[in-house]
mmCIF file of C-alpha atoms and ligand atoms in Angstrom:
data_model
loop_
_atom_site.group_PDB
_atom_site.id
_atom_site.type_symbol
_atom_site.label_atom_id
_atom_site.label_comp_id
_atom_site.label_asym_id
_atom_site.label_seq_id
_atom_site.Cartn_x
_atom_site.Cartn_y
_atom_site.Cartn_z
ATOM 1 C CA MET A 1 12.144 -117.636 -36.768
ATOM 2 C CA SER A 2 9.028 -119.707 -37.342
ATOM 3 C CA GLU A 3 7.163 -119.553 -40.597
ATOM 4 C CA LEU A 4 3.522 -118.641 -40.780
ATOM 5 C CA ILE A 5 3.047 -119.627 -44.405
ATOM 6 C CA THR A 6 4.899 -122.326 -46.260
ATOM 7 C CA THR A 7 3.933 -123.788 -49.594
ATOM 8 C CA HIS A 8 5.415 -126.827 -51.262
ATOM 9 C CA SER A 9 5.586 -126.900 -55.061
ATOM 10 C CA LEU A 10 2.393 -124.933 -55.294
ATOM 11 C CA GLY A 11 1.097 -124.675 -58.836
ATOM 12 C CA LYS A 12 -1.915 -123.548 -60.817
ATOM 13 C CA THR A 13 -2.764 -124.367 -64.390
ATOM 14 C CA TYR A 14 -5.692 -122.981 -66.367
ATOM 15 C CA GLY A 15 -6.294 -125.264 -69.329
ATOM 16 C CA SER A 16 -2.892 -125.600 -70.898
ATOM 17 C CA ARG A 17 -1.544 -122.413 -69.261
ATOM 18 C CA THR A 18 0.586 -122.705 -66.180
ATOM 19 C CA VAL A 19 0.253 -119.442 -64.278
ATOM 20 C CA VAL A 20 1.987 -120.460 -61.033
ATOM 21 C CA GLN A 21 4.587 -123.193 -60.807
ATOM 22 C CA ASN A 22 6.648 -124.912 -58.140
ATOM 23 C CA LEU A 23 6.204 -122.185 -55.618
ATOM 24 C CA ASP A 24 7.883 -122.678 -52.232
ATOM 25 C CA LEU A 25 6.788 -119.678 -50.217
ATOM 26 C CA ARG A 26 8.362 -119.041 -46.823
ATOM 27 C CA VAL A 27 6.721 -116.258 -44.890
ATOM 28 C CA PRO A 28 8.332 -115.754 -41.459
ATOM 29 C CA GLU A 29 6.110 -114.827 -38.555
ATOM 30 C CA GLY A 30 5.954 -111.140 -37.654
ATOM 31 C CA CYS A 31 7.383 -109.742 -40.880
ATOM 32 C CA VAL A 32 6.033 -107.654 -43.703
ATOM 33 C CA TYR A 33 6.476 -109.957 -46.674
ATOM 34 C CA GLY A 34 6.540 -108.062 -49.964
ATOM 35 C CA PHE A 35 5.232 -110.209 -52.787
ATOM 36 C CA LEU A 36 6.430 -108.454 -55.900
ATOM 37 C CA GLY A 37 6.033 -109.147 -59.577
ATOM 38 C CA PRO A 38 4.753 -107.510 -62.743
ATOM 39 C CA ASN A 39 1.159 -107.664 -63.975
ATOM 40 C CA GLY A 40 0.112 -111.218 -64.737
ATOM 41 C CA SER A 41 3.008 -112.851 -62.864
ATOM 42 C CA GLY A 42 0.616 -114.811 -60.624
ATOM 43 C CA LYS A 43 0.480 -112.826 -57.367
ATOM 44 C CA SER A 44 -3.310 -112.741 -57.018
ATOM 45 C CA THR A 45 -3.640 -116.380 -58.073
ATOM 46 C CA THR A 46 -1.117 -117.360 -55.390
ATOM 47 C CA MET A 47 -2.832 -115.327 -52.690
ATOM 48 C CA LYS A 48 -6.194 -116.815 -53.645
ATOM 49 C CA MET A 49 -4.703 -120.306 -53.326
ATOM 50 C CA LEU A 50 -3.426 -119.402 -49.849
ATOM 51 C CA LEU A 51 -6.968 -118.386 -48.951
ATOM 52 C CA SER A 52 -8.621 -121.416 -50.544
ATOM 53 C CA LEU A 53 -10.414 -119.178 -53.044
ATOM 54 C CA VAL A 54 -8.671 -120.924 -55.932
ATOM 55 C CA ARG A 55 -7.926 -124.628 -55.871
ATOM 56 C CA PRO A 56 -4.252 -125.437 -56.513
ATOM 57 C CA THR A 57 -3.499 -127.767 -59.412
ATOM 58 C CA SER A 58 -0.511 -129.117 -57.506
ATOM 59 C CA GLY A 59 1.335 -128.719 -54.242
ATOM 60 C CA GLU A 60 0.355 -127.863 -50.696
ATOM 61 C CA VAL A 61 -0.324 -124.832 -48.550
ATOM 62 C CA HIS A 62 0.609 -124.863 -44.867
ATOM 63 C CA ILE A 63 -0.516 -122.071 -42.586
ATOM 64 C CA MET A 64 0.789 -121.939 -39.008
ATOM 65 C CA GLY A 65 2.221 -125.390 -39.494
ATOM 66 C CA ARG A 66 -1.061 -127.009 -40.521
ATOM 67 C CA ARG A 67 -1.928 -128.135 -43.971
ATOM 68 C CA MET A 68 -4.810 -126.247 -45.556
ATOM 69 C CA GLN A 69 -7.463 -128.803 -46.429
ATOM 70 C CA ARG A 70 -11.163 -129.287 -45.976
ATOM 71 C CA SER A 71 -10.865 -130.334 -42.324
ATOM 72 C CA THR A 72 -8.606 -127.415 -41.286
ATOM 73 C CA ARG A 73 -9.852 -124.723 -43.630
ATOM 74 C CA ARG A 74 -12.366 -123.109 -41.326
ATOM 75 C CA ASP A 75 -9.954 -122.901 -38.390
ATOM 76 C CA LEU A 76 -7.119 -121.546 -40.465
ATOM 77 C CA LEU A 77 -9.186 -118.971 -42.308
ATOM 78 C CA GLY A 78 -10.382 -117.740 -38.924
ATOM 79 C CA GLU A 79 -6.797 -116.598 -38.261
ATOM 80 C CA ILE A 80 -6.408 -114.767 -41.573
ATOM 81 C CA GLY A 81 -7.654 -111.356 -42.571
ATOM 82 C CA SER A 82 -7.516 -110.575 -46.268
ATOM 83 C CA LEU A 83 -8.142 -107.956 -48.854
ATOM 84 C CA ILE A 84 -8.049 -109.308 -52.376
ATOM 85 C CA GLU A 85 -8.517 -107.014 -55.349
ATOM 86 C CA ALA A 86 -11.405 -104.555 -54.796
ATOM 87 C CA PRO A 87 -12.254 -103.486 -51.240
ATOM 88 C CA PRO A 88 -15.221 -105.543 -50.070
ATOM 89 C CA ALA A 89 -17.391 -102.786 -48.583
ATOM 90 C CA TYR A 90 -20.957 -102.034 -49.654
ATOM 91 C CA ALA A 91 -20.793 -98.623 -51.324
ATOM 92 C CA HIS A 92 -24.303 -97.472 -50.426
ATOM 93 C CA LEU A 93 -23.712 -98.124 -46.704
ATOM 94 C CA THR A 94 -21.629 -96.006 -44.365
ATOM 95 C CA GLY A 95 -18.285 -97.127 -43.005
ATOM 96 C CA ARG A 96 -19.925 -97.760 -39.658
ATOM 97 C CA GLU A 97 -22.664 -99.913 -41.210
ATOM 98 C CA ASN A 98 -20.084 -101.940 -43.090
ATOM 99 C CA MET A 99 -18.100 -102.509 -39.914
ATOM 100 C CA ARG A 100 -21.278 -103.537 -38.127
ATOM 101 C CA LEU A 101 -21.964 -106.172 -40.777
ATOM 102 C CA VAL A 102 -18.504 -107.632 -40.272
ATOM 103 C CA GLN A 103 -19.005 -107.527 -36.525
ATOM 104 C CA ARG A 104 -22.243 -109.489 -36.763
ATOM 105 C CA LEU A 105 -20.943 -111.941 -39.311
ATOM 106 C CA LEU A 106 -17.902 -112.814 -37.214
ATOM 107 C CA ASP A 107 -19.533 -112.265 -33.852
ATOM 108 C CA LEU A 108 -16.947 -109.720 -32.736
ATOM 109 C CA GLY A 109 -16.937 -107.376 -29.761
ATOM 110 C CA ASN A 110 -17.207 -103.580 -29.986
ATOM 111 C CA GLY A 111 -13.641 -103.313 -28.778
ATOM 112 C CA GLN A 112 -12.326 -105.320 -31.712
ATOM 113 C CA VAL A 113 -14.184 -103.188 -34.224
ATOM 114 C CA ASN A 114 -13.120 -99.903 -32.631
ATOM 115 C CA ARG A 115 -9.531 -100.998 -32.477
ATOM 116 C CA ALA A 116 -9.507 -101.913 -36.175
ATOM 117 C CA VAL A 117 -11.080 -98.596 -37.144
ATOM 118 C CA GLN A 118 -8.545 -96.693 -35.071
ATOM 119 C CA ILE A 119 -5.575 -98.538 -36.521
ATOM 120 C CA VAL A 120 -6.556 -97.401 -40.018
ATOM 121 C CA ARG A 121 -7.608 -93.988 -38.674
ATOM 122 C CA LEU A 122 -11.146 -93.960 -40.002
ATOM 123 C CA GLN A 123 -12.884 -93.111 -36.739
ATOM 124 C CA ASN A 124 -13.840 -89.648 -37.989
ATOM 125 C CA HIS A 125 -15.228 -90.858 -41.312
ATOM 126 C CA LEU A 126 -17.512 -93.637 -40.200
ATOM 127 C CA ASP A 127 -20.769 -91.853 -40.947
ATOM 128 C CA LYS A 128 -19.986 -91.164 -44.584
ATOM 129 C CA ARG A 129 -21.281 -93.501 -47.237
ATOM 130 C CA VAL A 130 -18.514 -95.574 -48.754
ATOM 131 C CA LEU A 131 -19.321 -94.243 -52.221
ATOM 132 C CA ASP A 132 -18.241 -90.822 -50.954
ATOM 133 C CA TYR A 133 -14.930 -92.215 -49.661
ATOM 134 C CA SER A 134 -11.645 -91.550 -51.435
ATOM 135 C CA LEU A 135 -9.851 -94.611 -52.791
ATOM 136 C CA GLY A 136 -7.394 -94.491 -49.883
ATOM 137 C CA MET A 137 -10.262 -94.445 -47.397
ATOM 138 C CA LYS A 138 -11.899 -97.413 -49.138
ATOM 139 C CA GLN A 139 -8.632 -99.340 -48.904
ATOM 140 C CA ARG A 140 -8.319 -98.469 -45.244
ATOM 141 C CA LEU A 141 -11.892 -99.560 -44.578
ATOM 142 C CA GLY A 142 -11.154 -102.841 -46.367
ATOM 143 C CA ILE A 143 -8.161 -103.329 -44.095
ATOM 144 C CA ALA A 144 -10.206 -102.470 -41.002
ATOM 145 C CA MET A 145 -12.751 -105.097 -42.065
ATOM 146 C CA ALA A 146 -9.918 -107.620 -42.419
ATOM 147 C CA LEU A 147 -8.339 -106.569 -39.115
ATOM 148 C CA ALA A 148 -11.413 -106.622 -36.928
ATOM 149 C CA ARG A 149 -11.099 -110.326 -36.170
ATOM 150 C CA GLU A 150 -7.530 -109.678 -34.928
ATOM 151 C CA PRO A 151 -5.932 -112.072 -37.365
ATOM 152 C CA ARG A 152 -2.414 -113.428 -36.933
ATOM 153 C CA LEU A 153 -1.944 -113.140 -40.654
ATOM 154 C CA LEU A 154 -3.055 -110.416 -43.006
ATOM 155 C CA ILE A 155 -2.989 -110.987 -46.766
ATOM 156 C CA LEU A 156 -3.325 -107.798 -48.810
ATOM 157 C CA ASP A 157 -3.384 -107.836 -52.595
ATOM 158 C CA GLU A 158 -2.096 -104.530 -53.978
ATOM 159 C CA PRO A 159 -3.446 -102.283 -51.211
ATOM 160 C CA THR A 160 -1.503 -99.353 -52.690
ATOM 161 C CA ASN A 161 -3.112 -99.667 -56.118
ATOM 162 C CA GLY A 162 -4.376 -96.314 -57.298
ATOM 163 C CA LEU A 163 -3.263 -94.410 -54.188
ATOM 164 C CA ASP A 164 -1.477 -91.074 -54.440
ATOM 165 C CA PRO A 165 2.022 -90.726 -52.915
ATOM 166 C CA ALA A 166 0.651 -89.581 -49.565
ATOM 167 C CA GLY A 167 -1.778 -92.511 -49.496
ATOM 168 C CA ILE A 168 1.046 -94.929 -50.332
ATOM 169 C CA GLU A 169 3.189 -93.489 -47.565
ATOM 170 C CA GLU A 170 0.321 -93.877 -45.130
ATOM 171 C CA MET A 171 -0.199 -97.494 -46.214
ATOM 172 C CA ARG A 172 3.506 -98.240 -45.701
ATOM 173 C CA HIS A 173 3.334 -96.778 -42.249
ATOM 174 C CA LEU A 174 0.226 -98.815 -41.450
ATOM 175 C CA LEU A 175 1.828 -102.080 -42.579
ATOM 176 C CA THR A 176 4.943 -101.458 -40.502
ATOM 177 C CA GLN A 177 2.800 -100.597 -37.498
ATOM 178 C CA LEU A 178 0.818 -103.832 -37.895
ATOM 179 C CA ALA A 179 3.971 -105.945 -38.111
ATOM 180 C CA ASP A 180 5.398 -104.166 -35.056
ATOM 181 C CA GLY A 181 2.226 -105.166 -33.245
ATOM 182 C CA GLY A 182 2.866 -108.813 -34.098
ATOM 183 C CA THR A 183 0.652 -109.302 -37.161
ATOM 184 C CA THR A 184 2.335 -111.023 -40.067
ATOM 185 C CA VAL A 185 1.553 -109.107 -43.237
ATOM 186 C CA MET A 186 1.869 -110.468 -46.747
ATOM 187 C CA VAL A 187 1.392 -107.679 -49.259
ATOM 188 C CA SER A 188 1.653 -107.717 -53.035
ATOM 189 C CA SER A 189 2.565 -105.031 -55.509
ATOM 190 C CA HIS A 190 3.415 -104.873 -59.183
ATOM 191 C CA LEU A 191 5.554 -101.798 -58.529
ATOM 192 C CA LEU A 192 8.913 -102.753 -57.135
ATOM 193 C CA GLY A 193 9.607 -99.518 -55.326
ATOM 194 C CA GLU A 194 6.262 -99.191 -53.676
ATOM 195 C CA ILE A 195 6.716 -101.424 -50.660
ATOM 196 C CA ASP A 196 10.379 -102.147 -51.001
ATOM 197 C CA ARG A 197 11.467 -100.375 -47.844
ATOM 198 C CA THR A 198 8.483 -101.498 -45.840
ATOM 199 C CA ALA A 199 8.962 -105.194 -46.494
ATOM 200 C CA THR A 200 11.709 -106.972 -44.588
ATOM 201 C CA VAL A 201 11.333 -110.159 -46.606
ATOM 202 C CA LEU A 202 10.743 -110.165 -50.334
ATOM 203 C CA GLY A 203 9.384 -112.764 -52.723
ATOM 204 C CA ILE A 204 9.783 -111.870 -56.368
ATOM 205 C CA LEU A 205 7.588 -113.576 -58.865
ATOM 206 C CA SER A 206 8.192 -113.601 -62.582
ATOM 207 C CA ASN A 207 5.987 -115.585 -64.950
ATOM 208 C CA GLY A 208 4.595 -117.707 -62.152
ATOM 209 C CA HIS A 209 7.878 -118.754 -60.614
ATOM 210 C CA MET A 210 9.927 -117.369 -57.788
ATOM 211 C CA LEU A 211 12.933 -115.433 -58.949
ATOM 212 C CA PHE A 212 14.135 -114.581 -55.472
ATOM 213 C CA GLN A 213 12.983 -115.015 -51.902
ATOM 214 C CA GLY A 214 14.769 -113.709 -48.851
ATOM 215 C CA THR A 215 15.609 -110.589 -46.909
ATOM 216 C CA ARG A 216 16.396 -107.273 -48.564
ATOM 217 C CA GLU A 217 19.993 -107.681 -47.403
ATOM 218 C CA GLN A 218 20.275 -111.074 -49.098
ATOM 219 C CA LEU A 219 18.864 -109.601 -52.263
ATOM 220 C CA PHE A 220 21.305 -106.724 -52.273
ATOM 221 C CA ASP A 221 24.178 -109.113 -51.495
ATOM 222 C CA ARG A 222 23.384 -110.922 -54.714
ATOM 223 C CA SER A 223 23.672 -107.812 -56.758
ATOM 224 C CA VAL A 224 26.860 -106.603 -58.348
ATOM 225 C CA PRO A 225 26.857 -102.815 -58.066
ATOM 226 C CA ASP A 226 29.349 -100.432 -59.632
ATOM 227 C CA VAL A 227 32.342 -99.626 -57.466
ATOM 228 C CA LEU A 228 33.530 -96.019 -57.220
ATOM 229 C CA ILE A 229 37.105 -95.246 -56.278
ATOM 230 C CA ASP A 230 38.100 -91.739 -55.186
ATOM 231 C CA THR A 231 41.648 -90.944 -56.107
ATOM 232 C CA PRO A 232 43.675 -87.843 -57.000
ATOM 233 C CA ALA A 233 44.888 -89.746 -60.097
ATOM 234 C CA PRO A 234 41.709 -91.001 -61.766
ATOM 235 C CA GLU A 235 43.186 -91.126 -65.266
ATOM 236 C CA ARG A 236 46.094 -93.341 -64.275
ATOM 237 C CA ALA A 237 43.969 -95.512 -61.995
ATOM 238 C CA ALA A 238 41.432 -96.085 -64.788
ATOM 239 C CA ALA A 239 44.220 -97.120 -67.157
ATOM 240 C CA LEU A 240 45.685 -99.498 -64.551
ATOM 241 C CA ALA A 241 42.265 -101.067 -63.978
ATOM 242 C CA ALA A 242 41.338 -101.215 -67.660
ATOM 243 C CA ARG A 243 41.084 -105.000 -67.615
ATOM 244 C CA TRP A 244 38.115 -104.635 -65.227
ATOM 245 C CA SER A 245 36.480 -102.136 -67.618
ATOM 246 C CA ALA A 246 37.269 -99.172 -65.364
ATOM 247 C CA ASN A 247 36.343 -95.687 -66.580
ATOM 248 C CA ARG A 248 37.253 -92.254 -65.353
ATOM 249 C CA ASP A 249 34.147 -90.606 -63.965
ATOM 250 C CA GLY A 250 35.082 -87.041 -62.995
ATOM 251 C CA ASP A 251 37.338 -87.117 -59.947
ATOM 252 C CA ARG A 252 36.976 -90.831 -59.524
ATOM 253 C CA VAL A 253 37.050 -94.172 -61.247
ATOM 254 C CA ARG A 254 33.956 -96.232 -61.909
ATOM 255 C CA ILE A 255 34.155 -99.989 -62.318
ATOM 256 C CA PRO A 256 30.897 -101.681 -63.339
ATOM 257 C CA GLY A 257 29.399 -104.783 -61.722
ATOM 258 C CA LEU A 258 32.124 -105.799 -59.272
ATOM 259 C CA ASP A 259 31.701 -108.510 -56.664
ATOM 260 C CA HIS A 260 33.486 -108.347 -53.302
ATOM 261 C CA ALA A 261 36.452 -110.539 -54.249
ATOM 262 C CA THR A 262 37.185 -108.640 -57.448
ATOM 263 C CA THR A 263 36.867 -105.310 -55.665
ATOM 264 C CA ALA A 264 39.593 -106.422 -53.247
ATOM 265 C CA GLN A 265 41.744 -107.498 -56.189
ATOM 266 C CA VAL A 266 41.405 -104.158 -57.950
ATOM 267 C CA VAL A 267 42.220 -102.189 -54.812
ATOM 268 C CA ALA A 268 45.284 -104.363 -54.116
ATOM 269 C CA HIS A 269 46.468 -103.860 -57.672
ATOM 270 C CA LEU A 270 46.111 -100.074 -57.507
ATOM 271 C CA VAL A 271 47.828 -99.854 -54.133
ATOM 272 C CA ASN A 272 50.598 -102.016 -55.474
ATOM 273 C CA GLU A 273 51.003 -99.533 -58.319
ATOM 274 C CA ARG A 274 51.186 -96.736 -55.732
ATOM 275 C CA VAL A 275 47.929 -95.091 -56.655
ATOM 276 C CA ALA A 276 46.657 -93.037 -53.715
ATOM 277 C CA ILE A 277 43.159 -94.207 -52.817
ATOM 278 C CA HIS A 278 41.011 -91.860 -50.776
ATOM 279 C CA GLY A 279 37.844 -93.885 -50.776
ATOM 280 C CA VAL A 280 36.161 -96.974 -52.184
ATOM 281 C CA ARG A 281 32.422 -97.439 -52.174
ATOM 282 C CA ARG A 282 29.644 -99.304 -53.881
ATOM 283 C CA GLU A 283 27.152 -97.255 -55.760
ATOM 284 C CA GLU A 284 23.809 -97.309 -54.039
ATOM 285 C CA GLN A 285 21.342 -99.442 -55.970
ATOM 286 C CA SER A 286 17.622 -99.289 -56.207
ATOM 287 C CA LEU A 287 15.520 -102.414 -56.133
ATOM 288 C CA GLU A 288 15.040 -101.969 -59.891
ATOM 289 C CA ASP A 289 18.813 -102.054 -60.452
ATOM 290 C CA VAL A 290 19.076 -105.257 -58.429
ATOM 291 C CA PHE A 291 16.310 -106.885 -60.438
ATOM 292 C CA MET A 292 18.030 -105.961 -63.643
ATOM 293 C CA ASP A 293 21.097 -107.795 -62.325
ATOM 294 C CA LEU A 294 19.003 -110.787 -61.230
ATOM 295 C CA THR A 295 17.357 -111.136 -64.598
ATOM 296 C CA GLY A 296 20.495 -110.489 -66.579
ATOM 297 C CA GLY A 297 19.312 -107.060 -67.713
ATOM 298 C CA ARG A 298 15.989 -108.236 -69.073
ATOM 299 C CA GLY A 299 13.996 -106.775 -66.216
ATOM 300 C CA LEU A 300 11.080 -108.741 -64.871
HETATM 301 N N1 ATP B 1 -9.658 -117.714 -63.818
HETATM 302 C C1 ATP B 1 -8.650 -117.639 -64.701
HETATM 303 N N2 ATP B 1 -8.701 -118.292 -65.876
HETATM 304 C C2 ATP B 1 -7.687 -118.233 -66.760
HETATM 305 N N3 ATP B 1 -6.551 -117.527 -66.563
HETATM 306 C C3 ATP B 1 -6.448 -116.841 -65.431
HETATM 307 C C4 ATP B 1 -7.474 -116.848 -64.432
HETATM 308 N N4 ATP B 1 -7.083 -116.077 -63.398
HETATM 309 C C5 ATP B 1 -5.867 -115.608 -63.745
HETATM 310 N N5 ATP B 1 -5.484 -116.051 -64.940
HETATM 311 C C6 ATP B 1 -4.213 -115.761 -65.626
HETATM 312 O O1 ATP B 1 -3.160 -116.073 -64.749
HETATM 313 C C7 ATP B 1 -2.083 -115.137 -64.880
HETATM 314 C C8 ATP B 1 -1.732 -114.609 -63.523
HETATM 315 O O2 ATP B 1 -2.787 -113.785 -63.081
HETATM 316 P P1 ATP B 1 -2.768 -113.061 -61.680
HETATM 317 O O3 ATP B 1 -4.032 -112.304 -61.580
HETATM 318 O O4 ATP B 1 -2.479 -114.067 -60.626
HETATM 319 O O5 ATP B 1 -1.519 -112.100 -61.832
HETATM 320 P P2 ATP B 1 -1.082 -110.877 -60.914
HETATM 321 O O6 ATP B 1 0.363 -111.062 -60.650
HETATM 322 O O7 ATP B 1 -1.984 -110.767 -59.760
HETATM 323 O O8 ATP B 1 -1.270 -109.629 -61.899
HETATM 324 P P3 ATP B 1 -1.718 -108.119 -61.567
HETATM 325 O O9 ATP B 1 -0.470 -107.382 -61.153
HETATM 326 O O10 ATP B 1 -2.194 -107.624 -62.899
HETATM 327 O O11 ATP B 1 -2.767 -108.144 -60.527
HETATM 328 C C9 ATP B 1 -2.553 -114.093 -65.869
HETATM 329 O O12 ATP B 1 -1.977 -114.357 -67.106
HETATM 330 C C10 ATP B 1 -4.042 -114.260 -65.901
HETATM 331 O O13 ATP B 1 -4.543 -113.940 -67.183
HETATM 332 MG MG1 MG B 2 -3.230 -109.263 -59.088
#
């Protein structure tokens, strides 16, 4: 898979404060890349560096294989749609008037504008003034404005901020739909669960450095979930597996934080001791649980 964004040791320092350090982003083409991290971890600063809105203190940004610099900037930015922080629309104008401004500015065709409006499903709200829009509608208009140029890459900073659950669900659906249509989407959130199932690749930022980057599967592989063993003899099984901190948990035995190799060892030991085993499974983990494991229980 080719990468649409790569950075090499990207860093940003304000005065004596390093807010982003040694960042090696790898954003594969055609994915939804979830850029996650708590407030102040450096997500917006990173996205602004990708867009040349903030000058990096160190490192390089490559977009579509070309280094972002003065001579390439205009070309590269022409391929990127973005929505950073507040939606960019003029509140006293209607949705349609805002779209028309974008159309003129970028010299776009009617077809491009209509397509963008339809993707975000605003076609029936275009004659309202933006100040009468709901927050979700403003976000969608911001995305339509970013989409109108048919960018290969879309960079969205916290597009779910402030949305209600239905609005968040709609945004997830929209992002997946865009990626299915071939647009690479990089989207940030400070809430781990918000885009976790939408994103196929995750980058997790903590204090300006990358804690993890890879697919959801790779992330979950790194985690050490509890193992649950169903057995008609939970008391005996728990005693036999005491050295792995096993506990009886109702009709089964729970063993905390077991990797694959140790799980196999425990099962072999129990079978050897003639414990009947009816089932072995890993407890399903949320993204939050996995992060707790990654950070040694400190959270982000
Ligand atoms: N222009 C600036 N001057 C000084 N410090 C800044 C500047 N911009 C950002 N910072 C600091 O850099 C750190 C990272 O900020 P950034 O906005 O990138 O975080 P974030 O991950 O986007 O947070 P949030 O989830 O709140 O949006 C913060 O501590 C912030 O105070
Ligand atoms: Mg931010």
